[in-house]
mmCIF file of C-alpha atoms and ligand atoms in Angstrom:
data_model
loop_
_atom_site.group_PDB
_atom_site.id
_atom_site.type_symbol
_atom_site.label_atom_id
_atom_site.label_comp_id
_atom_site.label_asym_id
_atom_site.label_seq_id
_atom_site.Cartn_x
_atom_site.Cartn_y
_atom_site.Cartn_z
ATOM 1 C CA MET N 1 -137.788 -160.792 266.737
ATOM 2 C CA SER N 2 -134.738 -158.922 265.527
ATOM 3 C CA GLN N 3 -134.800 -155.136 265.494
ATOM 4 C CA ARG N 4 -135.124 -153.267 262.234
ATOM 5 C CA PRO N 5 -132.073 -151.227 261.190
ATOM 6 C CA ILE N 6 -131.923 -147.601 262.350
ATOM 7 C CA TYR N 7 -132.934 -145.409 259.400
ATOM 8 C CA LEU N 8 -130.338 -142.811 258.404
ATOM 9 C CA ASP N 9 -131.096 -142.450 254.705
ATOM 10 C CA CYS N 10 -133.405 -139.423 254.717
ATOM 11 C CA HIS N 11 -131.960 -138.047 251.467
ATOM 12 C CA ALA N 12 -133.385 -141.082 249.667
ATOM 13 C CA THR N 13 -136.810 -140.745 251.214
ATOM 14 C CA THR N 14 -138.434 -140.098 254.589
ATOM 15 C CA PRO N 15 -141.128 -141.966 256.491
ATOM 16 C CA MET N 16 -144.500 -140.315 256.149
ATOM 17 C CA ASP N 17 -145.563 -138.355 259.219
ATOM 18 C CA LYS N 18 -148.684 -139.932 260.752
ATOM 19 C CA ARG N 19 -150.337 -136.498 260.821
ATOM 20 C CA VAL N 20 -149.928 -136.395 257.043
ATOM 21 C CA LEU N 21 -151.519 -139.817 256.639
ATOM 22 C CA GLU N 22 -154.465 -138.732 258.794
ATOM 23 C CA ALA N 23 -155.060 -135.678 256.620
ATOM 24 C CA MET N 24 -154.971 -137.820 253.470
ATOM 25 C CA LEU N 25 -157.239 -140.701 254.491
ATOM 26 C CA PRO N 26 -160.692 -139.147 253.915
ATOM 27 C CA TYR N 27 -159.709 -138.268 250.342
ATOM 28 C CA PHE N 28 -159.308 -141.903 249.346
ATOM 29 C CA THR N 29 -162.794 -142.930 250.419
ATOM 30 C CA GLU N 30 -165.542 -140.421 251.344
ATOM 31 C CA HIS N 31 -164.102 -137.396 249.521
ATOM 32 C CA PHE N 32 -162.955 -139.246 246.436
ATOM 33 C CA GLY N 33 -164.237 -136.785 243.856
ATOM 34 C CA ASN N 34 -162.390 -135.527 240.814
ATOM 35 C CA PRO N 35 -161.369 -131.903 241.490
ATOM 36 C CA SER N 36 -162.256 -131.095 237.895
ATOM 37 C CA SER N 37 -165.908 -132.186 238.351
ATOM 38 C CA ILE N 38 -167.654 -128.845 238.627
ATOM 39 C CA ASN N 39 -171.260 -130.054 238.799
ATOM 40 C CA HIS N 40 -171.499 -131.728 242.201
ATOM 41 C CA LEU N 41 -170.407 -131.811 245.822
ATOM 42 C CA TYR N 42 -167.834 -134.581 245.327
ATOM 43 C CA GLY N 43 -165.902 -132.485 242.860
ATOM 44 C CA TRP N 44 -166.218 -129.323 244.985
ATOM 45 C CA GLU N 45 -164.854 -131.061 248.075
ATOM 46 C CA ALA N 46 -161.832 -132.359 246.200
ATOM 47 C CA GLU N 47 -161.305 -129.004 244.507
ATOM 48 C CA ALA N 48 -161.429 -127.210 247.879
ATOM 49 C CA ALA N 49 -158.821 -129.577 249.312
ATOM 50 C CA VAL N 50 -156.515 -129.105 246.312
ATOM 51 C CA LYS N 51 -156.959 -125.332 246.557
ATOM 52 C CA LYS N 52 -155.964 -125.325 250.213
ATOM 53 C CA ALA N 53 -152.836 -127.441 249.574
ATOM 54 C CA ARG N 54 -151.874 -125.286 246.605
ATOM 55 C CA GLU N 55 -152.119 -122.168 248.785
ATOM 56 C CA THR N 56 -149.991 -123.722 251.527
ATOM 57 C CA ILE N 57 -147.289 -124.691 249.044
ATOM 58 C CA ALA N 58 -147.407 -121.302 247.320
ATOM 59 C CA ASN N 59 -147.081 -119.492 250.656
ATOM 60 C CA ALA N 60 -144.107 -121.675 251.554
ATOM 61 C CA ILE N 61 -142.080 -120.300 248.635
ATOM 62 C CA ASN N 62 -143.752 -116.872 248.374
ATOM 63 C CA CYS N 63 -145.505 -117.237 245.051
ATOM 64 C CA SER N 64 -149.183 -117.140 244.095
ATOM 65 C CA PRO N 65 -151.244 -120.351 243.962
ATOM 66 C CA GLU N 66 -151.741 -120.243 240.183
ATOM 67 C CA GLU N 67 -147.954 -120.489 239.782
ATOM 68 C CA ILE N 68 -147.931 -124.022 241.281
ATOM 69 C CA ILE N 69 -148.320 -126.930 238.831
ATOM 70 C CA PHE N 70 -148.682 -130.346 240.453
ATOM 71 C CA THR N 71 -146.526 -133.168 239.082
ATOM 72 C CA SER N 72 -145.668 -136.713 240.124
ATOM 73 C CA GLY N 73 -142.520 -135.533 241.909
ATOM 74 C CA ALA N 74 -139.287 -133.645 241.404
ATOM 75 C CA THR N 75 -138.133 -135.854 238.517
ATOM 76 C CA GLU N 76 -141.167 -134.866 236.504
ATOM 77 C CA ALA N 77 -140.909 -131.226 237.626
ATOM 78 C CA ASN N 78 -137.272 -131.072 236.464
ATOM 79 C CA ASN N 79 -138.147 -132.678 233.130
ATOM 80 C CA LEU N 80 -141.047 -130.282 232.660
ATOM 81 C CA ALA N 81 -138.910 -127.256 233.519
ATOM 82 C CA ILE N 82 -135.904 -128.136 231.386
ATOM 83 C CA LYS N 83 -137.557 -129.715 228.346
ATOM 84 C CA GLY N 84 -140.522 -127.328 228.609
ATOM 85 C CA VAL N 85 -138.256 -124.263 228.479
ATOM 86 C CA ALA N 86 -136.058 -125.786 225.781
ATOM 87 C CA GLU N 87 -139.078 -126.328 223.569
ATOM 88 C CA ALA N 88 -140.724 -122.984 224.291
ATOM 89 C CA TYR N 89 -137.572 -120.848 223.883
ATOM 90 C CA PHE N 90 -135.973 -122.883 221.081
ATOM 91 C CA SER N 91 -136.060 -119.963 218.643
ATOM 92 C CA GLN N 92 -134.269 -117.652 221.120
ATOM 93 C CA GLY N 93 -131.320 -119.935 221.755
ATOM 94 C CA GLN N 94 -130.241 -123.490 222.367
ATOM 95 C CA HIS N 95 -127.746 -123.206 225.189
ATOM 96 C CA ILE N 96 -128.400 -124.342 228.764
ATOM 97 C CA ILE N 97 -126.108 -124.157 231.792
ATOM 98 C CA THR N 98 -126.192 -126.661 234.642
ATOM 99 C CA VAL N 99 -123.723 -128.167 237.120
ATOM 100 C CA GLU N 100 -121.753 -131.433 237.231
ATOM 101 C CA SER N 101 -123.056 -132.297 240.712
ATOM 102 C CA GLU N 102 -126.767 -132.049 239.860
ATOM 103 C CA HIS N 103 -129.207 -134.921 240.389
ATOM 104 C CA ARG N 104 -129.653 -137.221 237.414
ATOM 105 C CA ALA N 105 -133.206 -135.903 237.062
ATOM 106 C CA VAL N 106 -131.565 -132.683 235.816
ATOM 107 C CA LEU N 107 -128.498 -134.116 234.095
ATOM 108 C CA ASP N 108 -130.364 -136.698 232.050
ATOM 109 C CA PRO N 109 -132.971 -134.335 230.547
ATOM 110 C CA CYS N 110 -130.002 -132.120 229.614
ATOM 111 C CA LYS N 111 -128.210 -135.056 227.983
ATOM 112 C CA TYR N 112 -131.417 -135.834 226.112
ATOM 113 C CA LEU N 113 -131.538 -132.246 224.828
ATOM 114 C CA GLU N 114 -127.949 -132.594 223.617
ATOM 115 C CA ILE N 115 -129.120 -135.380 221.322
ATOM 116 C CA LEU N 116 -131.699 -132.950 219.941
ATOM 117 C CA GLY N 117 -128.977 -130.420 219.177
ATOM 118 C CA PHE N 118 -128.925 -128.237 222.303
ATOM 119 C CA GLU N 119 -125.599 -127.271 223.777
ATOM 120 C CA ILE N 120 -125.173 -127.826 227.514
ATOM 121 C CA THR N 121 -122.484 -126.367 229.746
ATOM 122 C CA TYR N 122 -121.840 -128.501 232.851
ATOM 123 C CA LEU N 123 -120.197 -126.173 235.357
ATOM 124 C CA PRO N 124 -117.621 -127.777 237.633
ATOM 125 C CA VAL N 125 -117.866 -127.297 241.397
ATOM 126 C CA GLN N 126 -115.147 -126.183 243.770
ATOM 127 C CA LYS N 127 -113.655 -128.472 246.424
ATOM 128 C CA ASP N 128 -116.433 -127.517 248.861
ATOM 129 C CA GLY N 129 -119.170 -128.343 246.337
ATOM 130 C CA LEU N 130 -120.163 -124.724 245.626
ATOM 131 C CA ILE N 131 -120.207 -123.311 242.112
ATOM 132 C CA ASP N 132 -117.937 -120.447 241.085
ATOM 133 C CA LEU N 133 -120.230 -117.456 240.495
ATOM 134 C CA GLU N 134 -117.782 -115.672 238.218
ATOM 135 C CA LEU N 135 -117.504 -118.746 236.055
ATOM 136 C CA LEU N 136 -121.293 -118.966 235.898
ATOM 137 C CA GLU N 137 -121.545 -115.354 234.773
ATOM 138 C CA LYS N 138 -118.830 -115.837 232.151
ATOM 139 C CA SER N 139 -120.557 -118.952 230.825
ATOM 140 C CA ILE N 140 -123.804 -117.129 230.018
ATOM 141 C CA ARG N 141 -124.018 -116.292 226.328
ATOM 142 C CA ASN N 142 -126.517 -114.524 224.102
ATOM 143 C CA GLU N 143 -128.105 -117.837 223.158
ATOM 144 C CA THR N 144 -128.341 -119.114 226.766
ATOM 145 C CA ILE N 145 -131.986 -119.693 227.655
ATOM 146 C CA LEU N 146 -131.762 -121.408 231.053
ATOM 147 C CA VAL N 147 -129.533 -121.839 234.085
ATOM 148 C CA SER N 148 -130.368 -124.835 236.292
ATOM 149 C CA VAL N 149 -128.627 -125.051 239.667
ATOM 150 C CA MET N 150 -129.966 -127.198 242.506
ATOM 151 C CA THR N 151 -130.814 -125.684 245.891
ATOM 152 C CA ALA N 152 -129.413 -128.441 248.142
ATOM 153 C CA ASN N 153 -127.337 -131.389 246.981
ATOM 154 C CA ASN N 154 -128.749 -134.843 247.696
ATOM 155 C CA GLU N 155 -125.368 -136.411 248.469
ATOM 156 C CA ILE N 156 -123.262 -133.776 250.194
ATOM 157 C CA GLY N 157 -126.071 -131.463 251.357
ATOM 158 C CA VAL N 158 -124.323 -128.357 250.015
ATOM 159 C CA LEU N 159 -126.546 -125.271 249.680
ATOM 160 C CA GLN N 160 -125.813 -123.244 246.552
ATOM 161 C CA PRO N 161 -126.024 -119.415 246.824
ATOM 162 C CA LEU N 162 -129.426 -119.118 245.120
ATOM 163 C CA GLN N 163 -129.882 -115.428 245.665
ATOM 164 C CA ALA N 164 -126.551 -114.558 244.045
ATOM 165 C CA ILE N 165 -127.256 -116.933 241.155
ATOM 166 C CA GLY N 166 -130.704 -115.389 240.748
ATOM 167 C CA GLU N 167 -129.184 -111.905 240.567
ATOM 168 C CA ILE N 168 -126.737 -112.957 237.869
ATOM 169 C CA CYS N 169 -129.498 -114.599 235.827
ATOM 170 C CA GLN N 170 -131.736 -111.554 236.165
ATOM 171 C CA LYS N 171 -128.924 -109.224 235.125
ATOM 172 C CA LYS N 172 -128.161 -111.398 232.104
ATOM 173 C CA ASP N 173 -131.859 -111.903 231.302
ATOM 174 C CA VAL N 174 -131.694 -115.702 231.485
ATOM 175 C CA LEU N 175 -134.271 -117.967 233.155
ATOM 176 C CA PHE N 176 -133.233 -119.564 236.459
ATOM 177 C CA HIS N 177 -134.458 -123.021 237.490
ATOM 178 C CA SER N 178 -133.601 -124.757 240.743
ATOM 179 C CA ASP N 179 -134.225 -128.322 241.900
ATOM 180 C CA ALA N 180 -135.306 -127.861 245.518
ATOM 181 C CA ALA N 181 -136.254 -131.496 246.188
ATOM 182 C CA GLN N 182 -133.913 -131.666 249.188
ATOM 183 C CA ALA N 183 -134.505 -128.112 250.349
ATOM 184 C CA ILE N 184 -138.250 -127.532 250.561
ATOM 185 C CA GLY N 185 -139.396 -127.600 254.172
ATOM 186 C CA LYS N 186 -135.797 -127.618 255.412
ATOM 187 C CA ILE N 187 -134.541 -124.140 254.586
ATOM 188 C CA PRO N 188 -136.507 -120.923 253.953
ATOM 189 C CA LEU N 189 -137.187 -120.414 250.242
ATOM 190 C CA ASP N 190 -138.492 -117.249 248.605
ATOM 191 C CA VAL N 191 -138.770 -117.249 244.820
ATOM 192 C CA LYS N 192 -139.256 -113.469 244.682
ATOM 193 C CA GLU N 193 -136.293 -112.558 246.816
ATOM 194 C CA MET N 194 -134.093 -115.169 245.130
ATOM 195 C CA ASN N 195 -135.181 -114.271 241.575
ATOM 196 C CA ILE N 196 -136.127 -117.866 240.838
ATOM 197 C CA ASN N 197 -138.264 -118.490 237.736
ATOM 198 C CA LEU N 198 -138.814 -122.234 238.070
ATOM 199 C CA LEU N 199 -138.552 -124.367 241.209
ATOM 200 C CA SER N 200 -138.951 -128.155 241.467
ATOM 201 C CA LEU N 201 -140.498 -129.598 244.617
ATOM 202 C CA THR N 202 -141.339 -133.026 245.998
ATOM 203 C CA ALA N 203 -143.220 -134.268 249.064
ATOM 204 C CA HIS N 204 -141.498 -137.505 250.020
ATOM 205 C CA LYS N 205 -138.254 -135.964 251.270
ATOM 206 C CA VAL N 206 -140.205 -133.971 253.885
ATOM 207 C CA TYR N 207 -142.386 -136.672 255.460
ATOM 208 C CA GLY N 208 -145.050 -136.472 252.765
ATOM 209 C CA PRO N 209 -146.264 -139.162 250.354
ATOM 210 C CA LYS N 210 -144.273 -140.433 247.386
ATOM 211 C CA GLY N 211 -145.500 -139.741 243.870
ATOM 212 C CA ILE N 212 -146.401 -136.065 244.293
ATOM 213 C CA GLY N 213 -144.459 -132.880 243.674
ATOM 214 C CA ALA N 214 -144.815 -129.549 241.940
ATOM 215 C CA LEU N 215 -143.180 -127.104 239.612
ATOM 216 C CA TYR N 216 -143.341 -123.407 240.399
ATOM 217 C CA ILE N 217 -143.583 -121.463 237.145
ATOM 218 C CA ARG N 218 -143.309 -117.677 237.366
ATOM 219 C CA ARG N 219 -146.238 -115.910 235.716
ATOM 220 C CA ARG N 220 -145.068 -112.314 235.831
ATOM 221 C CA ASP N 221 -141.785 -110.351 235.677
ATOM 222 C CA PRO N 222 -141.117 -112.315 233.539
ATOM 223 C CA ARG N 223 -143.926 -114.632 232.498
ATOM 224 C CA VAL N 224 -142.244 -117.985 231.852
ATOM 225 C CA ASN N 225 -143.504 -120.082 228.961
ATOM 226 C CA ILE N 226 -143.435 -123.842 229.307
ATOM 227 C CA ALA N 227 -144.265 -126.326 226.585
ATOM 228 C CA PRO N 228 -146.362 -129.093 228.167
ATOM 229 C CA GLN N 229 -144.763 -132.526 228.232
ATOM 230 C CA LEU N 230 -148.000 -134.409 228.965
ATOM 231 C CA HIS N 231 -151.002 -133.705 226.784
ATOM 232 C CA GLY N 232 -154.552 -134.672 227.620
ATOM 233 C CA GLY N 233 -157.439 -133.320 229.671
ATOM 234 C CA GLY N 234 -155.854 -129.904 230.084
ATOM 235 C CA GLN N 235 -155.569 -129.890 233.866
ATOM 236 C CA GLU N 236 -153.117 -127.526 235.559
ATOM 237 C CA LYS N 237 -153.643 -124.730 233.011
ATOM 238 C CA GLU N 238 -152.967 -127.096 230.104
ATOM 239 C CA ILE N 239 -149.386 -127.487 231.333
ATOM 240 C CA ARG N 240 -149.753 -130.894 232.983
ATOM 241 C CA SER N 241 -152.700 -133.058 232.024
ATOM 242 C CA GLY N 242 -154.007 -135.926 234.116
ATOM 243 C CA THR N 243 -156.606 -136.210 236.900
ATOM 244 C CA LEU N 244 -155.246 -134.574 240.027
ATOM 245 C CA TYR N 245 -154.218 -137.041 242.705
ATOM 246 C CA THR N 246 -156.196 -135.413 245.530
ATOM 247 C CA PRO N 247 -155.027 -137.540 248.529
ATOM 248 C CA GLN N 248 -151.370 -137.070 247.580
ATOM 249 C CA ILE N 249 -151.850 -133.334 247.072
ATOM 250 C CA VAL N 250 -153.541 -133.033 250.478
ATOM 251 C CA GLY N 251 -150.621 -134.955 252.008
ATOM 252 C CA PHE N 252 -148.101 -132.735 250.237
ATOM 253 C CA GLY N 253 -149.795 -129.630 251.653
ATOM 254 C CA LYS N 254 -149.915 -131.065 255.151
ATOM 255 C CA ALA N 255 -146.252 -132.145 254.976
ATOM 256 C CA ILE N 256 -145.199 -128.634 253.956
ATOM 257 C CA GLU N 257 -147.365 -127.037 256.645
ATOM 258 C CA LEU N 258 -145.807 -129.225 259.358
ATOM 259 C CA SER N 259 -142.231 -128.837 258.183
ATOM 260 C CA LEU N 260 -142.523 -125.053 258.073
ATOM 261 C CA GLU N 261 -144.012 -124.959 261.565
ATOM 262 C CA GLU N 262 -141.100 -127.024 262.838
ATOM 263 C CA LEU N 263 -138.383 -125.686 260.549
ATOM 264 C CA GLU N 264 -136.365 -123.717 263.076
ATOM 265 C CA THR N 265 -136.607 -126.139 265.979
ATOM 266 C CA GLU N 266 -135.892 -129.121 263.729
ATOM 267 C CA ASN N 267 -132.899 -127.461 262.101
ATOM 268 C CA LYS N 268 -131.462 -126.682 265.510
ATOM 269 C CA ARG N 269 -132.104 -130.186 266.814
ATOM 270 C CA GLN N 270 -130.774 -131.952 263.729
ATOM 271 C CA THR N 271 -127.695 -129.735 263.570
ATOM 272 C CA GLU N 272 -126.858 -130.705 267.158
ATOM 273 C CA LEU N 273 -127.287 -134.404 266.394
ATOM 274 C CA ARG N 274 -125.317 -134.105 263.183
ATOM 275 C CA ASP N 275 -122.447 -132.287 264.865
ATOM 276 C CA ARG N 276 -122.384 -134.935 267.559
ATOM 277 C CA LEU N 277 -122.129 -137.738 264.982
ATOM 278 C CA GLN N 278 -119.691 -135.805 262.826
ATOM 279 C CA LYS N 279 -117.344 -135.168 265.725
ATOM 280 C CA GLN N 280 -117.253 -138.867 266.498
ATOM 281 C CA LEU N 281 -116.677 -139.887 262.879
ATOM 282 C CA LEU N 282 -113.954 -137.309 262.290
ATOM 283 C CA SER N 283 -112.171 -138.430 265.448
ATOM 284 C CA LEU N 284 -111.197 -141.526 263.458
ATOM 285 C CA GLU N 285 -107.979 -141.175 261.526
ATOM 286 C CA GLY N 286 -108.361 -140.867 257.740
ATOM 287 C CA VAL N 287 -111.977 -139.717 257.741
ATOM 288 C CA HIS N 288 -112.779 -136.653 255.615
ATOM 289 C CA LEU N 289 -115.938 -134.606 255.442
ATOM 290 C CA ASN N 290 -117.182 -134.115 251.879
ATOM 291 C CA GLY N 291 -118.699 -130.803 250.898
ATOM 292 C CA HIS N 292 -118.915 -127.448 252.609
ATOM 293 C CA PRO N 293 -118.450 -127.637 256.406
ATOM 294 C CA THR N 294 -121.317 -125.270 257.262
ATOM 295 C CA GLN N 295 -123.241 -124.235 254.124
ATOM 296 C CA ARG N 296 -125.130 -127.504 254.120
ATOM 297 C CA LEU N 297 -128.404 -129.173 255.123
ATOM 298 C CA ALA N 298 -128.808 -129.696 258.868
ATOM 299 C CA GLY N 299 -129.354 -133.451 258.511
ATOM 300 C CA ASN N 300 -126.464 -134.218 256.165
ATOM 301 C CA ILE N 301 -123.043 -135.763 256.677
ATOM 302 C CA ASN N 302 -121.011 -137.273 253.853
ATOM 303 C CA VAL N 303 -117.606 -138.708 254.685
ATOM 304 C CA SER N 304 -114.895 -140.581 252.850
ATOM 305 C CA ILE N 305 -113.103 -143.176 254.919
ATOM 306 C CA GLU N 306 -109.572 -144.086 253.883
ATOM 307 C CA GLY N 307 -108.527 -147.701 253.952
ATOM 308 C CA VAL N 308 -111.969 -149.313 253.809
ATOM 309 C CA ASP N 309 -114.100 -150.365 250.915
ATOM 310 C CA GLY N 310 -117.460 -148.582 251.030
ATOM 311 C CA ALA N 311 -119.373 -151.636 249.849
ATOM 312 C CA ALA N 312 -117.767 -153.857 252.505
ATOM 313 C CA LEU N 313 -118.546 -151.254 255.152
ATOM 314 C CA LEU N 314 -122.192 -150.971 254.116
ATOM 315 C CA LEU N 315 -122.479 -154.744 254.069
ATOM 316 C CA ALA N 316 -121.064 -154.990 257.575
ATOM 317 C CA LEU N 317 -123.472 -152.292 258.807
ATOM 318 C CA GLN N 318 -126.659 -153.101 256.954
ATOM 319 C CA GLY N 319 -128.265 -155.247 259.623
ATOM 320 C CA ASN N 320 -128.065 -152.375 262.083
ATOM 321 C CA VAL N 321 -128.267 -149.176 260.145
ATOM 322 C CA ALA N 322 -129.869 -148.162 256.822
ATOM 323 C CA LEU N 323 -127.331 -145.971 255.047
ATOM 324 C CA SER N 324 -126.097 -145.489 251.521
ATOM 325 C CA SER N 325 -122.837 -144.530 249.913
ATOM 326 C CA GLY N 326 -124.144 -142.254 247.187
ATOM 327 C CA SER N 327 -127.636 -141.421 246.100
ATOM 328 C CA ALA N 328 -130.320 -144.099 246.112
ATOM 329 C CA CYS N 329 -131.021 -143.456 242.471
ATOM 330 C CA THR N 330 -127.491 -144.321 241.405
ATOM 331 C CA SER N 331 -126.789 -147.000 244.000
ATOM 332 C CA THR N 332 -127.915 -149.697 241.573
ATOM 333 C CA THR N 333 -124.908 -148.869 239.445
ATOM 334 C CA THR N 334 -121.375 -149.639 240.529
ATOM 335 C CA LYS N 335 -119.947 -146.378 239.268
ATOM 336 C CA PRO N 336 -118.428 -144.059 241.866
ATOM 337 C CA SER N 337 -120.610 -141.079 242.774
ATOM 338 C CA HIS N 338 -120.466 -138.365 240.104
ATOM 339 C CA VAL N 339 -120.924 -135.792 242.874
ATOM 340 C CA LEU N 340 -117.829 -136.892 244.792
ATOM 341 C CA LYS N 341 -115.908 -137.143 241.520
ATOM 342 C CA ALA N 342 -116.960 -133.547 240.805
ATOM 343 C CA LEU N 343 -115.333 -132.542 244.115
ATOM 344 C CA GLY N 344 -112.085 -133.898 242.685
ATOM 345 C CA HIS N 345 -112.008 -137.212 244.550
ATOM 346 C CA SER N 346 -110.256 -140.270 243.194
ATOM 347 C CA ASP N 347 -112.466 -143.286 242.370
ATOM 348 C CA LYS N 348 -111.047 -145.009 245.417
ATOM 349 C CA LEU N 349 -111.996 -142.262 247.863
ATOM 350 C CA ALA N 350 -115.379 -141.848 246.154
ATOM 351 C CA TYR N 351 -116.044 -145.558 246.644
ATOM 352 C CA SER N 352 -115.217 -145.409 250.340
ATOM 353 C CA SER N 353 -117.856 -142.829 251.202
ATOM 354 C CA LEU N 354 -120.893 -142.912 253.457
ATOM 355 C CA ARG N 355 -123.879 -140.588 253.330
ATOM 356 C CA PHE N 356 -125.857 -139.978 256.513
ATOM 357 C CA GLY N 357 -129.307 -138.458 256.268
ATOM 358 C CA LEU N 358 -130.740 -137.532 259.659
ATOM 359 C CA GLY N 359 -134.379 -136.594 259.967
ATOM 360 C CA ARG N 360 -137.367 -135.656 262.086
ATOM 361 C CA PHE N 361 -137.487 -139.031 263.778
ATOM 362 C CA THR N 362 -133.752 -139.485 264.425
ATOM 363 C CA THR N 363 -132.962 -139.585 268.148
ATOM 364 C CA CYS N 364 -129.840 -138.822 270.144
ATOM 365 C CA GLN N 365 -129.764 -142.401 271.365
ATOM 366 C CA GLU N 366 -129.695 -143.667 267.779
ATOM 367 C CA ILE N 367 -126.815 -141.319 266.954
ATOM 368 C CA ASP N 368 -124.778 -142.670 269.864
ATOM 369 C CA ILE N 369 -125.441 -146.282 268.883
ATOM 370 C CA ILE N 370 -124.442 -145.563 265.301
ATOM 371 C CA SER N 371 -121.277 -143.632 266.170
ATOM 372 C CA LYS N 372 -119.962 -146.526 268.192
ATOM 373 C CA LEU N 373 -121.002 -149.109 265.609
ATOM 374 C CA ILE N 374 -119.326 -147.332 262.726
ATOM 375 C CA ILE N 375 -116.133 -146.644 264.597
ATOM 376 C CA ASP N 376 -115.872 -150.284 265.691
ATOM 377 C CA THR N 377 -116.663 -151.573 262.201
ATOM 378 C CA VAL N 378 -114.155 -149.284 260.470
ATOM 379 C CA LYS N 379 -111.448 -150.282 262.957
ATOM 380 C CA SER N 380 -112.138 -153.954 262.480
ATOM 381 C CA LEU N 381 -112.256 -153.701 258.675
ATOM 382 C CA ARG N 382 -108.962 -151.830 258.662
ATOM 383 C CA GLN N 383 -107.513 -154.491 260.956
ATOM 384 C CA THR N 384 -108.594 -157.244 258.528
ATOM 385 C CA ILE N 385 -106.898 -155.451 255.658
ATOM 386 C CA ILE N 386 -103.672 -155.119 257.629
ATOM 387 C CA ASN N 387 -103.756 -158.788 258.621
ATOM 388 C CA HIS N 388 -104.070 -159.982 255.045
HETATM 389 C C1 LIG O 1 -135.097 -137.115 245.310
HETATM 390 C C2 LIG O 1 -134.605 -136.096 244.371
HETATM 391 C C3 LIG O 1 -135.167 -135.955 243.104
HETATM 392 C C4 LIG O 1 -136.249 -136.870 242.585
HETATM 393 O O1 LIG O 1 -137.445 -136.576 243.207
HETATM 394 P P1 LIG O 1 -138.729 -137.542 243.012
HETATM 395 O O2 LIG O 1 -139.821 -136.781 243.644
HETATM 396 O O3 LIG O 1 -138.381 -138.808 243.715
HETATM 397 O O4 LIG O 1 -138.911 -137.731 241.554
HETATM 398 C C5 LIG O 1 -134.693 -134.943 242.290
HETATM 399 N N1 LIG O 1 -133.715 -134.126 242.697
HETATM 400 C C6 LIG O 1 -133.145 -134.236 243.907
HETATM 401 C C7 LIG O 1 -132.087 -133.285 244.311
HETATM 402 C C8 LIG O 1 -133.567 -135.226 244.778
HETATM 403 O O5 LIG O 1 -132.982 -135.330 245.958
#
C-alpha cells in the first residue's frame, strides 16, 4: 500500500488529538443529556461538562466563564461579533475598520454590512504583513463603532500587535474585536491586558473537533452589547440559541487544556523545525519568505518561488506532501491570494507561493524528507521551463 502524504497544512485544520477524542466519547452515548435540562441527572452531567470546558477556555484568555458564548466555529463567532455589534451600535455610528489581509470570515460580513449602508475602512498592511498603528489611529472617527484586526494570519502567520491596537481602541473609545482562530493555544492571549472586547476562537486548528468555537464578549469595562444572529431557545444568555453540542464543547476544552500545557515546549520544538525547513527552502535561488521574519506563528512558513507555477508545483508534490498555496477556504477559487496581494506582490509571485503549516505531530524526519523533495521538484520544474 502506498504511503499517505505527509501533512503540512495545519493552518487549514489539524488532526484531532486522541486524548481529545477520549474525553469526548462518553458524551455521545452515556452522558448524552441536554445541558439545558435542569430536572434530571442527564442534564446535570452535560451541564457540568460544559461548565468545566467553559472555565478552561475562559482561563486560557483571562476572562470569566459567563463571557464565553459557544458557536459553531470562528466563522460564526466573527459573524456574530461584527454583525452583532453593527446591529447593536447602529445608532452610535456606522463605520467599521478592518484590514485587507483578514480571513474571509471577517471580510465578507463587512462586505455584507456595506450593502446595508455601513462604511468599512480596509487598512492596508506593510510589506511584512503588519498594520501601521498610526494609520489605524488616524482612521478612527467619531462614528467608528468597531475595529477588527486578526491575531495571527492564516496564510503568512504574522502576529499583529494586539496590545498596542487595544490601547489605541481604548483611548479612542472604540470596540476591539480580534479573530484568534489561528492563535488560541499557540500564543499566550489575555483579553484584559490586551484590551480586547471580542475574541473569536475555534477548536479545530488546535487539535480539537471541527464545528465548535466561541466568541468572548466582554461584560464589564465596557459591557459589550451584541444583537443575536440566531434566535430560538435562548441558550447562551439569549445571544446564541441552539442546543449546546456537549461532546464538541468537551473536546474544545480538552484541546485548549492540552495546548496550553504544551505551549512553550511545542513553540520551541516547532520553531526549530520551521527554521530548519526555512533555511533549506531559502537556500534555493529566487525563494522569498512572505510576512514578518520573526513576529509570526511558530509553525508557519509562506514562501514565493520565482520561476515556477504554484499549481504545477503543488500537483507535482501532492502525492507526497499535503500543502496548499493560499488558504483552504479560498483554494477553490483561482484568484491569487488576497493576503499576498496585500503585501504588494504581483499576481505572478502570489500564484507561485507555498504555505507550510507545521504542527504537534510534525517530525524532524518529515521535515528533512520534505526539504529534499521540494528542492528537487523546484529544480526540475525550473529545468523543464528552461528546456521549453
Ligand atoms: C480557520 C479560520 C477561520 C474559520 O474558522 P472555522 O472554525 O473553520 O469557522 C476564521 N479565521 C481564521 C483566521 C481562520 O484561520
